[in-house]
Amino acid sequence: MTALLEIEDLRVTFNTRHGQVTALDSVSLHVNEGETLGVVGESGCGKSITALSVMGLIPSPPGRIAGGEIRLDGENLVGASDKRLRRLRGAEAAMIFQEPMTSLNPVFTVGEQIAEAIMLHQKVSHDRAFRDAIELLDRVGIPSPESRARDYPHQLSGGMRQRVMIAMAVSCRPRVLIADEPTTALDVTVQAQIFDLLNEIQRDFGAAIVLITHDMGAISEMADRVAVMYAGRVIEEASADNVLDHPLHPYARGLIDCIPALGREETDLKEIPGVVPPLHLLGEGCAFADRCAHCEPRCLREKPRLVTHGNHPAAHPAACHGVEEGRI
Amino acid sequence: MTFSILLKRLGYGVLLMLGVVVLNFLLIRLAPGDPAMVIAGEMGGATEEMLSSIRAEYGLDQPVLTQLWIYISNVATGDLGQSYFFNQSVTSLIAQRIGPTILLVLVAQLLSILLGVFMGVIAARRPNGPISAFVSVFATVGYAVPVFWTGIMLIIFFASVFPIFPVEGMASIRMRNAAWYMQWLDIAHHLVLPAVTLAIIYLAQYARLSRASMMEVLGSDYIRTARAKGAGERAVLFRHALRNAALPILTVAGLQFGNLISGALLVETVFNWPGMGRLAFDSILRRDYPTIMGVLFFASMMVVVANILTDLSYRLADPRLRGKG
Ligand SMILES: Nc1ncnc2c1ncn2[C@@H]1O[C@H](COP(=O)(O)OP(=O)(O)OP(=O)(O)O)[C@@H](O)[C@H]1O
Ligand SMILES: [Mg+2]
């Protein structure tokens, strides 16, 4: 069975003042219908760029898809015409952005903005689209949607705005819904509500969800499968339980150690030492090498590939020489 | 709510005009020269007797504050005094001239905003493209060149090289008895060069401003959202981006209005356009103080009205400002 969305060997480069940098390097991912894929990793590891590539929204210049394929239902979207991508965006694939405060246009009412999304893809009158928008606002749990639809974004709270974004994203029942850190900017209580909403929407609409986050807690609640990214590469991939219970890559282990366990004091919270190296300083070897407790000379020379090592029942793909050599 | 804001703005406007009247009056009085001498000069000889009778007639023998008070109360009733030179009331003089000036200023303003913004939008689409480079060069040159120079160059070009536009006046004498629409066309024909001259300098500014403003807006998150829902390039540029990019442009348009009016003074003089600019020019040369003050009064009034309109349209364009005092 081919997956609904397949990303294969995706490579994205940016022209920067440090020269050309590779933001994504042979990234391969897939999501099946009705499935939720979690994508995790620290800030700057390329999660948003991956999502934007699928939408055909890499800011270009300076960015460029330099190689690989993105297939939706077998159709390659890399190099597809602008017209095709416009028809795709919002209709077949939709995206919820990381920044609810600034992602809505300040000069149009929220109802208007949702109605526009509907009218771009369906031949319906403005009145009809606006009524649908009100219904969607109701659906995403916005109280008194009739009057809220006539509000401007600045009149709504961050959580409400993110709900509006979700309503807009699902307005044309996309087959793939990409949620890029949909809750980072929101209160903890609101975060839980948004995740519940995404779950419900997946149940009702049957969309495949790509949930981007650096919150492992959200992953354990939402995701069926998880891809862990680091410095523009996928370094581990498996079912959510598998990754959470048997992380292989030292970076994945570090991330999971960072999940605050119930009842544990905040002060016990661990952190992976060091920071993600800037893209233009990535060298020959493993990008995680300088933060890794298990680093050996080979790690500095050679990039590990994402493959399954060993035949343990929980074995799954991980890009790590240590795992390959059985050291870790 | 909006109504009370309008009232408040109007109140400020009236206060501002009062300040303008007082300042105008005092500045003119501070200027060297005796108005009585000027008036006498126009009439011919000037004996001491004549001078004092002129002073009495025009109230110039009163203390300055009393004169100021009389002037203010006259202005409040719409009486701007009697021109020393034209033998008419200043109000009627201005009534004849204000139409052409408003026509010139509005057309130039519209021309510069529409064309400038359009150029800026096109340029912002491809900040490194050839159109963008052209706009930058044009903006710098347009900004640097004084209006009278542009005017004179246009006159030279169109008077001798390529005579398709009239370079002088507002209407042709042969059109005096033509149908009304022919007269309008004739005025429009005469308007081309003065309006273009006046517009160029501001057009350059609007082009540069809207290029910068559009580039900033085009990089914002909500533009990405618009693209993500499948909006086409034209909708993104003109519906989503321009509405936001227009806010700073509106502000500048309001502020520029005063400059535009003073620019009109020069342009009217260069093209012999029968507006307030020419009137100001003539009355300054002749030290026709009441007329000068009247022209200043109306010019300030136009600026104040323009600012109130800008403020209101700003609120209309930006929902975040609605209802805020
Ligand atoms: N316009 C750009 N120009 C140059 N480099 C860019 C640009 N946009 C992104 N990058 C680079 O691409 C890399 C990946 O960025 P991305 O936004 O995908 O990170 P992320 O994983 O989404 O991080 P976060 O959790 O902070 O959202 C970053 O290292 C960044 O430096
Ligand atoms: Mg991101």
XYZ file of C-alpha atoms and ligand atoms in Angstrom:
685
model
C 0.000 0.000 0.000
C 1.362 3.407 -0.845
C 0.975 6.046 1.810
C -1.266 9.068 1.309
C 1.633 11.471 1.683
C 5.171 10.374 0.977
C 8.262 12.500 1.253
C 11.330 10.941 -0.229
C 14.910 12.165 -0.006
C 13.770 15.756 0.265
C 16.559 18.301 0.133
C 15.952 22.005 0.734
C 18.662 24.626 0.523
C 18.773 28.298 1.466
C 21.031 30.973 0.149
C 22.293 32.871 3.175
C 25.125 35.253 3.810
C 27.118 32.214 4.920
C 26.628 30.786 1.453
C 24.289 27.988 0.566
C 23.094 25.930 3.523
C 21.180 22.687 3.498
C 18.147 23.025 5.755
C 16.761 19.597 4.916
C 18.953 16.697 3.891
C 17.451 13.482 2.510
C 14.325 13.701 4.609
C 11.951 10.796 4.060
C 8.575 10.565 5.777
C 5.176 9.135 5.085
C 1.679 9.375 6.522
C -1.239 7.079 5.884
C -4.871 8.018 5.694
C -6.363 8.617 9.126
C -2.971 8.407 10.773
C -1.177 10.980 12.901
C 2.526 11.354 12.346
C 4.376 13.233 15.043
C 7.451 15.178 13.994
C 9.653 16.210 16.890
C 12.948 17.962 17.321
C 14.468 21.054 18.789
C 14.033 24.527 17.396
C 15.654 24.990 14.012
C 15.850 21.315 13.065
C 13.712 21.794 9.953
C 10.212 20.826 11.035
C 8.486 23.901 9.624
C 10.549 23.785 6.443
C 9.419 20.212 5.892
C 5.798 21.275 6.330
C 6.161 24.306 4.069
C 7.732 22.122 1.386
C 4.611 19.991 1.283
C 2.486 23.113 0.871
C 4.809 24.487 -1.805
C 5.394 27.516 0.403
C 9.160 27.532 0.888
C 10.077 31.227 0.715
C 11.871 31.413 -2.587
C 14.282 33.091 -2.869
C 16.254 32.349 -0.668
C 14.900 28.802 -0.338
C 14.689 26.058 -2.945
C 13.726 22.419 -3.091
C 16.975 21.006 -4.417
C 15.989 17.375 -4.693
C 13.655 14.569 -3.752
C 9.952 13.997 -4.170
C 6.796 14.829 -2.265
C 3.994 12.572 -3.385
C 0.353 13.029 -2.520
C -1.559 9.948 -3.582
C 1.311 9.105 -5.905
C 1.391 12.526 -7.588
C 4.746 14.270 -7.284
C 4.280 17.837 -6.059
C 7.899 18.912 -6.431
C 8.032 20.954 -9.606
C 4.237 20.970 -9.974
C 2.765 24.067 -11.644
C 1.695 27.082 -9.581
C -1.851 26.453 -10.668
C -1.777 22.874 -9.426
C -0.261 23.949 -6.112
C -2.899 26.640 -5.635
C -5.621 24.062 -6.144
C -3.886 21.785 -3.672
C -3.336 24.346 -0.936
C -6.203 24.611 1.441
C -8.186 21.951 -0.388
C -6.153 18.741 -0.346
C -3.468 19.793 2.092
C -3.953 22.454 4.730
C -1.691 23.853 7.372
C -2.118 25.345 10.820
C 0.711 27.646 11.701
C 2.877 28.061 14.712
C 1.974 31.732 15.238
C -1.749 32.160 15.939
C -1.312 35.811 16.935
C -0.021 36.909 13.545
C -1.359 34.334 11.123
C -4.712 36.009 10.555
C -5.071 39.098 8.417
C -5.815 42.028 10.778
C -8.047 43.916 8.349
C -10.630 41.229 7.601
C -13.159 39.631 9.936
C -12.413 36.040 10.836
C -15.651 34.859 9.241
C -14.597 36.584 6.043
C -11.218 34.869 6.102
C -12.731 31.423 6.525
C -15.344 32.154 3.861
C -12.568 33.138 1.478
C -10.884 29.768 1.967
C -14.164 28.058 1.146
C -14.868 30.175 -1.917
C -11.387 29.592 -3.308
C -12.107 25.906 -3.711
C -15.857 25.536 -3.916
C -18.337 27.164 -6.221
C -20.598 28.640 -3.573
C -22.048 32.085 -3.008
C -20.489 34.436 -0.492
C -23.516 34.146 1.782
C -23.358 30.408 1.760
C -19.612 30.423 2.448
C -20.084 32.830 5.342
C -22.789 30.628 6.838
C -20.473 27.636 6.474
C -17.778 29.653 8.195
C -20.084 30.298 11.148
C -20.851 26.589 11.316
C -17.146 25.786 11.315
C -16.521 28.286 14.110
C -19.188 26.504 16.079
C -17.561 23.184 15.217
C -14.166 24.241 16.612
C -15.785 25.282 19.868
C -16.057 29.033 19.543
C -18.969 30.347 21.622
C -21.591 32.539 19.896
C -20.055 31.922 16.468
C -22.611 34.214 14.775
C -21.157 37.321 16.346
C -17.557 36.059 16.577
C -17.551 35.600 12.799
C -17.921 39.348 12.507
C -15.005 40.022 14.842
C -11.555 41.025 13.713
C -8.586 38.903 14.809
C -7.432 41.468 17.378
C -10.717 41.018 19.225
C -9.984 37.332 19.885
C -7.575 35.620 22.280
C -4.673 33.503 21.050
C -6.535 30.261 21.686
C -9.578 31.559 19.810
C -7.419 32.640 16.908
C -5.834 29.212 16.719
C -9.322 27.718 16.657
C -10.152 30.045 13.789
C -7.016 28.856 11.996
C -8.108 25.270 12.543
C -11.601 26.052 11.254
C -10.039 27.638 8.179
C -7.700 24.705 7.655
C -10.446 22.082 7.788
C -12.990 24.168 5.859
C -12.428 22.239 2.640
C -11.893 18.873 4.337
C -8.247 18.442 3.422
C -6.821 14.938 3.203
C -3.631 16.017 4.895
C -3.651 18.456 7.782
C -0.304 19.773 8.913
C -0.341 21.272 12.390
C 2.915 23.136 12.985
C 3.295 23.489 16.736
C -0.359 24.484 16.999
C -0.144 25.113 20.723
C 3.296 26.539 21.500
C 1.983 30.058 21.846
C -0.969 29.055 24.038
C -1.807 28.379 27.696
C -1.479 24.844 28.987
C -5.235 24.407 29.440
C -5.881 25.728 25.956
C -3.218 23.372 24.602
C -5.151 20.332 25.827
C -8.341 21.692 24.260
C -6.664 22.213 20.905
C -5.296 18.666 20.915
C -8.732 17.293 21.764
C -10.143 19.308 18.903
C -7.556 17.939 16.471
C -8.387 14.413 17.579
C -12.088 15.002 17.061
C -11.535 16.543 13.691
C -9.465 13.610 12.600
C -12.242 11.282 13.689
C -14.908 13.273 11.844
C -12.991 14.211 8.735
C -10.620 11.268 8.460
C -7.660 13.444 7.596
C -4.075 12.367 7.935
C -2.408 14.667 10.445
C 1.203 15.681 10.594
C 1.695 17.065 14.073
C 4.854 19.066 14.474
C 5.893 19.743 18.026
C 8.783 19.677 20.411
C 6.502 18.513 23.172
C 6.979 14.775 23.704
C 3.932 14.743 25.967
C 1.736 15.798 23.051
C 3.320 13.076 20.946
C 2.464 10.355 23.409
C -1.145 11.483 23.418
C -1.655 12.210 19.760
C 0.723 10.402 17.461
C 0.574 6.943 15.940
C 4.066 7.211 14.547
C 6.943 9.538 15.301
C 9.816 10.921 13.303
C 12.600 12.582 15.273
C 14.489 15.274 13.403
C 17.839 16.802 14.088
C 19.655 19.471 12.076
C 17.650 18.894 8.912
C 17.584 15.099 8.996
C 15.270 12.426 10.293
C 17.365 10.516 12.806
C 14.838 8.047 14.157
C 11.451 6.822 13.104
C 9.002 4.310 14.550
C 5.611 3.872 16.144
C 4.997 6.317 18.957
C 5.106 3.664 21.672
C 8.280 2.257 20.280
C 10.084 5.561 20.227
C 8.807 6.567 23.659
C 9.624 3.269 25.321
C 12.727 2.236 23.417
C 14.390 5.333 22.021
C 17.623 4.410 20.254
C 19.369 7.547 19.095
C 21.067 9.387 21.956
C 19.259 12.545 20.875
C 15.872 10.803 21.012
C 16.769 9.443 24.423
C 17.676 12.899 25.557
C 14.359 14.281 24.335
C 12.419 11.603 26.158
C 14.373 12.131 29.349
C 13.204 15.711 29.125
C 9.536 14.763 29.497
C 8.580 15.800 33.005
C 7.193 12.694 34.691
C 4.083 12.982 36.775
C 4.837 14.061 40.336
C 8.491 14.721 39.615
C 9.827 18.080 40.758
C 10.409 20.664 38.039
C 14.012 21.016 39.220
C 14.727 17.441 38.142
C 13.982 18.376 34.569
C 16.842 17.295 32.353
C 18.098 19.078 29.350
C 20.309 17.986 26.503
C 23.567 19.908 26.914
C 24.668 22.164 24.087
C 22.712 23.586 21.150
C 21.887 22.600 17.583
C 24.826 23.671 15.425
C 23.998 26.369 12.864
C 23.454 24.914 9.417
C 26.490 26.511 7.830
C 28.754 24.857 10.402
C 27.530 21.314 9.773
C 30.530 19.191 8.956
C 31.212 15.755 7.590
C 30.104 13.682 10.504
C 27.013 13.205 12.635
C 25.414 16.580 13.416
C 24.770 15.497 17.001
C 28.368 14.373 17.627
C 29.487 17.392 19.633
C 26.596 16.987 22.105
C 26.744 13.218 22.300
C 28.125 11.296 25.277
C 28.856 8.318 23.021
C 30.792 10.158 20.342
C 33.667 8.249 18.718
C 36.068 9.227 15.930
C 33.848 7.604 13.280
C 30.968 9.881 14.293
C 33.023 12.920 13.374
C 34.001 11.520 9.971
C 30.952 9.854 8.561
C 27.234 10.712 8.493
C 25.165 7.837 9.869
C 22.299 6.622 7.681
C 18.732 6.030 8.821
C 18.448 2.220 8.880
C 17.211 -0.482 11.234
C 19.993 -2.196 13.149
C 19.627 -5.599 14.758
C 16.511 -7.739 15.004
C 15.157 -6.961 18.440
C 11.319 -6.780 18.267
C 11.469 -3.073 19.116
C 14.237 -2.423 16.582
C 13.468 0.504 14.263
C 15.310 2.902 11.998
C 17.848 5.157 13.722
C 20.723 7.132 12.253
C 23.518 6.417 14.724
C 26.851 4.626 14.435
C 26.689 3.739 18.122
C 23.390 1.942 17.634
C 24.735 0.178 14.566
C 27.819 -0.991 16.458
C 25.732 -2.083 19.425
C 27.537 0.347 21.740
C 24.359 2.138 22.717
C -18.716 56.269 18.943
C -17.324 57.254 15.582
C -19.532 60.301 15.683
C -18.033 61.504 18.961
C -14.551 60.981 17.520
C -15.552 63.081 14.528
C -16.804 65.821 16.834
C -13.590 65.727 18.795
C -11.511 65.999 15.621
C -13.653 68.895 14.407
C -13.146 70.613 17.754
C -9.376 70.239 17.438
C -9.672 71.525 13.892
C -11.434 74.695 14.978
C -8.874 75.338 17.717
C -6.087 74.786 15.242
C -7.628 77.253 12.810
C -7.900 79.816 15.583
C -4.198 79.371 16.277
C -3.471 79.742 12.569
C -5.447 82.991 12.380
C -3.640 84.473 15.381
C -0.207 83.426 14.111
C -0.891 84.680 10.594
C -1.976 88.004 11.936
C 0.961 88.437 14.269
C 3.545 87.288 11.729
C 2.263 89.700 9.136
C 2.273 92.524 11.665
C 5.825 91.670 12.671
C 7.011 91.875 9.084
C 8.739 95.166 8.277
C 6.813 97.738 6.316
C 3.785 99.906 6.940
C 0.575 98.672 5.348
C -0.692 102.224 5.106
C 2.323 103.093 2.938
C 1.570 100.119 0.752
C -2.043 101.121 0.296
C -1.063 104.707 -0.326
C 1.535 103.503 -2.809
C -1.148 101.813 -4.814
C -3.158 105.002 -4.832
C -0.307 107.231 -5.904
C 1.299 109.903 -3.682
C 1.342 109.736 0.096
C 1.022 112.762 2.287
C 1.041 112.332 6.070
C -2.633 113.325 6.073
C -3.544 110.638 3.613
C -1.625 108.027 5.552
C -3.429 108.788 8.788
C -6.803 108.751 7.089
C -5.935 105.365 5.555
C -4.869 104.119 9.003
C -8.155 105.247 10.449
C -10.137 103.702 7.621
C -8.460 100.289 7.893
C -8.304 100.355 11.692
C -4.490 100.434 11.591
C -4.361 103.164 14.254
C -5.813 100.823 16.879
C -3.574 98.825 19.276
C -2.423 95.514 17.756
C -4.470 93.408 20.173
C -7.631 95.306 19.328
C -6.876 94.833 15.648
C -6.365 91.128 16.279
C -9.661 90.899 18.087
C -11.487 92.688 15.308
C -9.828 90.461 12.721
C -10.764 87.259 14.566
C -14.376 88.281 15.020
C -14.582 89.225 11.344
C -13.098 85.900 10.281
C -15.592 84.115 12.495
C -18.404 85.714 10.502
C -16.730 84.829 7.213
C -15.344 88.299 6.531
C -11.662 88.155 5.657
C -11.432 91.858 4.943
C -10.944 93.918 1.836
C -8.027 93.390 -0.530
C -5.736 96.435 -0.669
C -5.055 95.817 -4.294
C -7.885 94.011 -6.043
C -10.670 96.232 -4.789
C -12.744 93.251 -3.788
C -13.445 91.365 -0.610
C -10.819 88.694 0.075
C -13.591 86.102 0.445
C -14.865 86.671 -3.063
C -11.311 86.736 -4.459
C -10.623 83.362 -2.913
C -14.000 81.976 -3.910
C -12.992 82.555 -7.537
C -9.618 80.889 -7.113
C -10.147 78.023 -4.733
C -11.898 75.769 -7.275
C -8.953 75.486 -9.679
C -6.554 74.934 -6.785
C -8.634 72.154 -5.276
C -8.968 70.582 -8.706
C -5.211 70.710 -9.285
C -4.289 69.469 -5.822
C -6.798 66.615 -5.776
C -5.925 65.403 -9.253
C -2.211 65.542 -8.462
C -2.765 63.746 -5.165
C -4.845 61.003 -6.786
C -2.421 60.638 -9.658
C 0.589 60.346 -7.402
C -1.058 57.936 -4.974
C -2.580 55.623 -7.569
C 0.447 55.506 -9.833
C 2.976 55.532 -7.026
C 1.286 52.747 -5.096
C 0.887 50.687 -8.233
C 4.579 51.072 -9.034
C 5.489 50.222 -5.456
C 3.349 47.085 -5.437
C 4.820 45.845 -8.700
C 8.320 46.574 -7.462
C 7.761 44.822 -4.139
C 6.782 41.630 -5.902
C 10.317 41.164 -7.149
C 12.575 43.289 -4.955
C 15.608 42.395 -7.066
C 13.945 42.674 -10.458
C 14.366 45.376 -13.112
C 11.062 47.129 -12.289
C 12.152 47.437 -8.699
C 15.453 48.978 -9.770
C 13.637 51.406 -12.053
C 11.304 52.445 -9.237
C 14.244 53.072 -6.916
C 16.055 55.240 -9.442
C 12.878 57.057 -10.401
C 12.048 57.639 -6.746
C 15.453 59.126 -6.006
C 15.456 61.358 -9.066
C 11.817 62.356 -8.652
C 12.464 63.245 -5.046
C 15.577 65.259 -5.753
C 14.269 67.363 -8.634
C 12.516 70.589 -7.609
C 8.994 71.051 -8.976
C 9.680 74.304 -10.751
C 12.481 72.640 -12.681
C 10.244 69.743 -13.738
C 7.594 72.290 -14.669
C 9.924 74.385 -16.771
C 11.372 71.318 -18.496
C 7.884 70.085 -19.323
C 6.954 73.527 -20.636
C 10.019 73.643 -22.844
C 9.385 70.143 -24.121
C 5.685 70.523 -24.751
C 5.776 74.082 -25.972
C 8.453 73.612 -28.590
C 9.299 69.963 -29.212
C 6.024 68.148 -28.914
C 3.148 70.609 -28.606
C 0.247 68.367 -27.624
C -0.545 69.842 -24.237
C -1.247 73.490 -23.441
C 1.420 74.937 -21.173
C -0.433 77.931 -19.856
C -3.740 78.771 -18.189
C -6.752 76.647 -17.462
C -9.077 77.148 -20.427
C -8.845 78.169 -24.063
C -10.630 81.334 -25.067
C -12.081 79.638 -28.164
C -13.889 77.194 -25.877
C -15.822 79.923 -24.135
C -19.066 79.167 -25.944
C -18.613 75.426 -26.451
C -20.794 72.763 -24.874
C -20.120 72.101 -21.164
C -18.416 68.784 -21.745
C -16.106 70.342 -24.302
C -15.193 72.936 -21.716
C -14.484 70.191 -19.193
C -12.324 68.336 -21.671
C -10.500 71.549 -22.362
C -9.820 72.058 -18.666
C -8.647 68.452 -18.336
C -6.331 69.046 -21.288
C -4.873 72.104 -19.600
C -4.617 70.237 -16.316
C -2.294 67.523 -17.628
C 1.051 69.283 -17.333
C 0.515 71.125 -14.022
C -0.913 67.993 -12.420
C 1.917 65.806 -13.702
C 4.504 68.331 -12.549
C 3.006 68.502 -9.103
C 2.436 64.751 -8.913
C 5.907 63.573 -9.924
C 7.694 64.462 -6.721
C 5.032 62.812 -4.549
C 4.572 59.927 -6.920
C 8.206 59.068 -6.357
C 7.703 59.144 -2.611
C 4.592 56.976 -2.705
C 6.343 54.479 -4.965
C 9.231 54.169 -2.551
C 7.043 54.082 0.521
C 4.631 51.500 -0.820
C 7.484 49.360 -2.085
C 8.943 49.254 1.424
C 5.579 48.827 3.085
C 4.512 46.053 0.714
C 7.780 44.207 1.143
C 7.326 44.199 4.881
C 3.724 43.053 4.660
C 4.522 40.367 2.085
C 6.871 38.759 4.572
C 4.241 38.533 7.289
C 2.561 35.423 8.603
C -0.919 36.257 7.385
C 0.311 36.508 3.809
C 1.672 33.000 4.183
C -1.773 32.002 5.500
C -3.422 33.544 2.442
C -1.118 31.566 0.176
C -1.710 28.439 2.244
C -5.409 28.588 1.549
C -4.771 28.716 -2.140
C -5.217 32.414 -2.910
C -3.762 33.492 -6.246
C -0.961 36.006 -6.623
C -3.263 38.892 -7.498
C -5.527 38.275 -4.494
C -2.493 38.008 -2.242
C -1.025 41.272 -3.522
C -4.056 43.481 -3.864
C -6.516 42.008 -1.387
C -4.424 40.717 1.459
C -1.227 42.721 1.279
C -2.221 46.122 -0.064
C -4.995 46.657 2.469
C -2.370 46.393 5.186
C 0.431 48.146 3.345
C -1.910 51.066 2.654
C -2.002 52.131 6.299
C 1.367 53.910 6.393
C 0.672 55.247 2.901
C -2.534 56.862 4.147
C -0.679 58.520 6.996
C 1.897 59.981 4.679
C -0.762 61.047 2.189
C -2.393 63.062 4.959
C 0.860 64.629 6.042
C 1.873 65.374 2.468
C -1.276 67.296 1.743
C 0.147 70.488 3.196
C 3.302 70.147 1.117
C 1.185 69.475 -1.920
C -0.636 72.763 -1.409
C 2.577 74.724 -1.118
C 3.837 72.848 -4.175
C 0.677 73.912 -5.973
C 1.617 77.540 -5.323
C 4.789 77.121 -7.370
C 3.185 75.033 -10.073
C 0.322 77.485 -10.503
C 2.831 80.265 -10.927
C 4.875 78.326 -13.475
C 1.838 77.298 -15.539
C -0.193 80.440 -14.919
C -2.959 78.322 -13.400
C -5.640 80.677 -12.056
C -5.741 79.331 -8.512
C -4.903 80.479 -5.008
C -1.215 79.952 -5.655
C -1.169 82.702 -8.235
C -3.265 84.841 -5.941
C -0.790 84.281 -3.120
C 2.103 85.097 -5.398
C 0.484 88.316 -6.634
C -0.600 89.418 -3.181
C 2.833 88.772 -1.675
C 4.488 90.842 -4.407
C 2.048 93.665 -3.668
C 2.052 93.291 0.099
C -1.672 92.832 -0.022
C -1.825 91.691 3.597
C -5.528 90.811 3.924
C -5.322 88.669 0.802
C -2.148 86.934 1.987
C -3.811 86.154 5.295
C -6.930 84.952 3.527
C -4.959 82.620 1.277
C -3.047 81.275 4.271
C -6.306 80.822 6.108
C -7.854 78.770 3.341
C -4.705 76.769 2.695
C -4.568 75.879 6.404
C -8.237 75.027 6.327
C -7.629 72.611 3.453
C -4.824 70.962 5.395
C -6.936 70.648 8.526
C -9.844 69.177 6.584
C -7.476 66.782 4.800
C -6.096 65.643 8.142
C -9.540 64.994 9.546
C -10.407 62.982 6.442
C -7.135 61.054 6.717
C -7.838 60.249 10.314
C -11.300 58.970 9.499
C -10.167 56.908 6.536
C -7.387 55.466 8.654
C -9.964 54.232 11.112
C -12.010 52.847 8.289
C -9.020 50.986 6.866
C -7.665 49.609 10.135
C -10.232 47.849 12.302
C -7.782 47.904 15.234
C -8.177 51.669 15.475
C -11.944 51.831 15.295
C -13.485 53.154 18.437
C -10.197 54.421 19.809
C -9.980 58.098 20.677
N 14.252 32.139 5.114
C 15.298 31.397 5.567
N 16.562 31.725 5.222
C 17.600 30.996 5.672
N 17.500 29.929 6.479
C 16.282 29.562 6.865
C 15.106 30.273 6.435
N 14.028 29.701 6.966
C 14.508 28.665 7.713
N 15.847 28.583 7.637
C 16.696 27.614 8.293
O 16.115 26.354 8.214
C 16.275 25.665 9.424
C 15.005 24.991 9.810
O 14.035 25.955 10.162
P 12.587 25.554 10.636
O 11.791 26.786 10.638
O 12.086 24.423 9.798
O 12.840 25.055 12.111
P 11.790 24.389 13.091
O 12.224 22.989 13.281
O 10.431 24.615 12.589
O 12.067 25.197 14.434
P 11.019 25.776 15.485
O 10.762 24.698 16.465
O 11.737 26.923 16.088
O 9.807 26.197 14.725
C 16.728 26.650 10.472
O 18.020 26.286 10.914
C 16.807 27.963 9.767
O 18.033 28.579 10.017
Mg 8.841 25.798 13.147
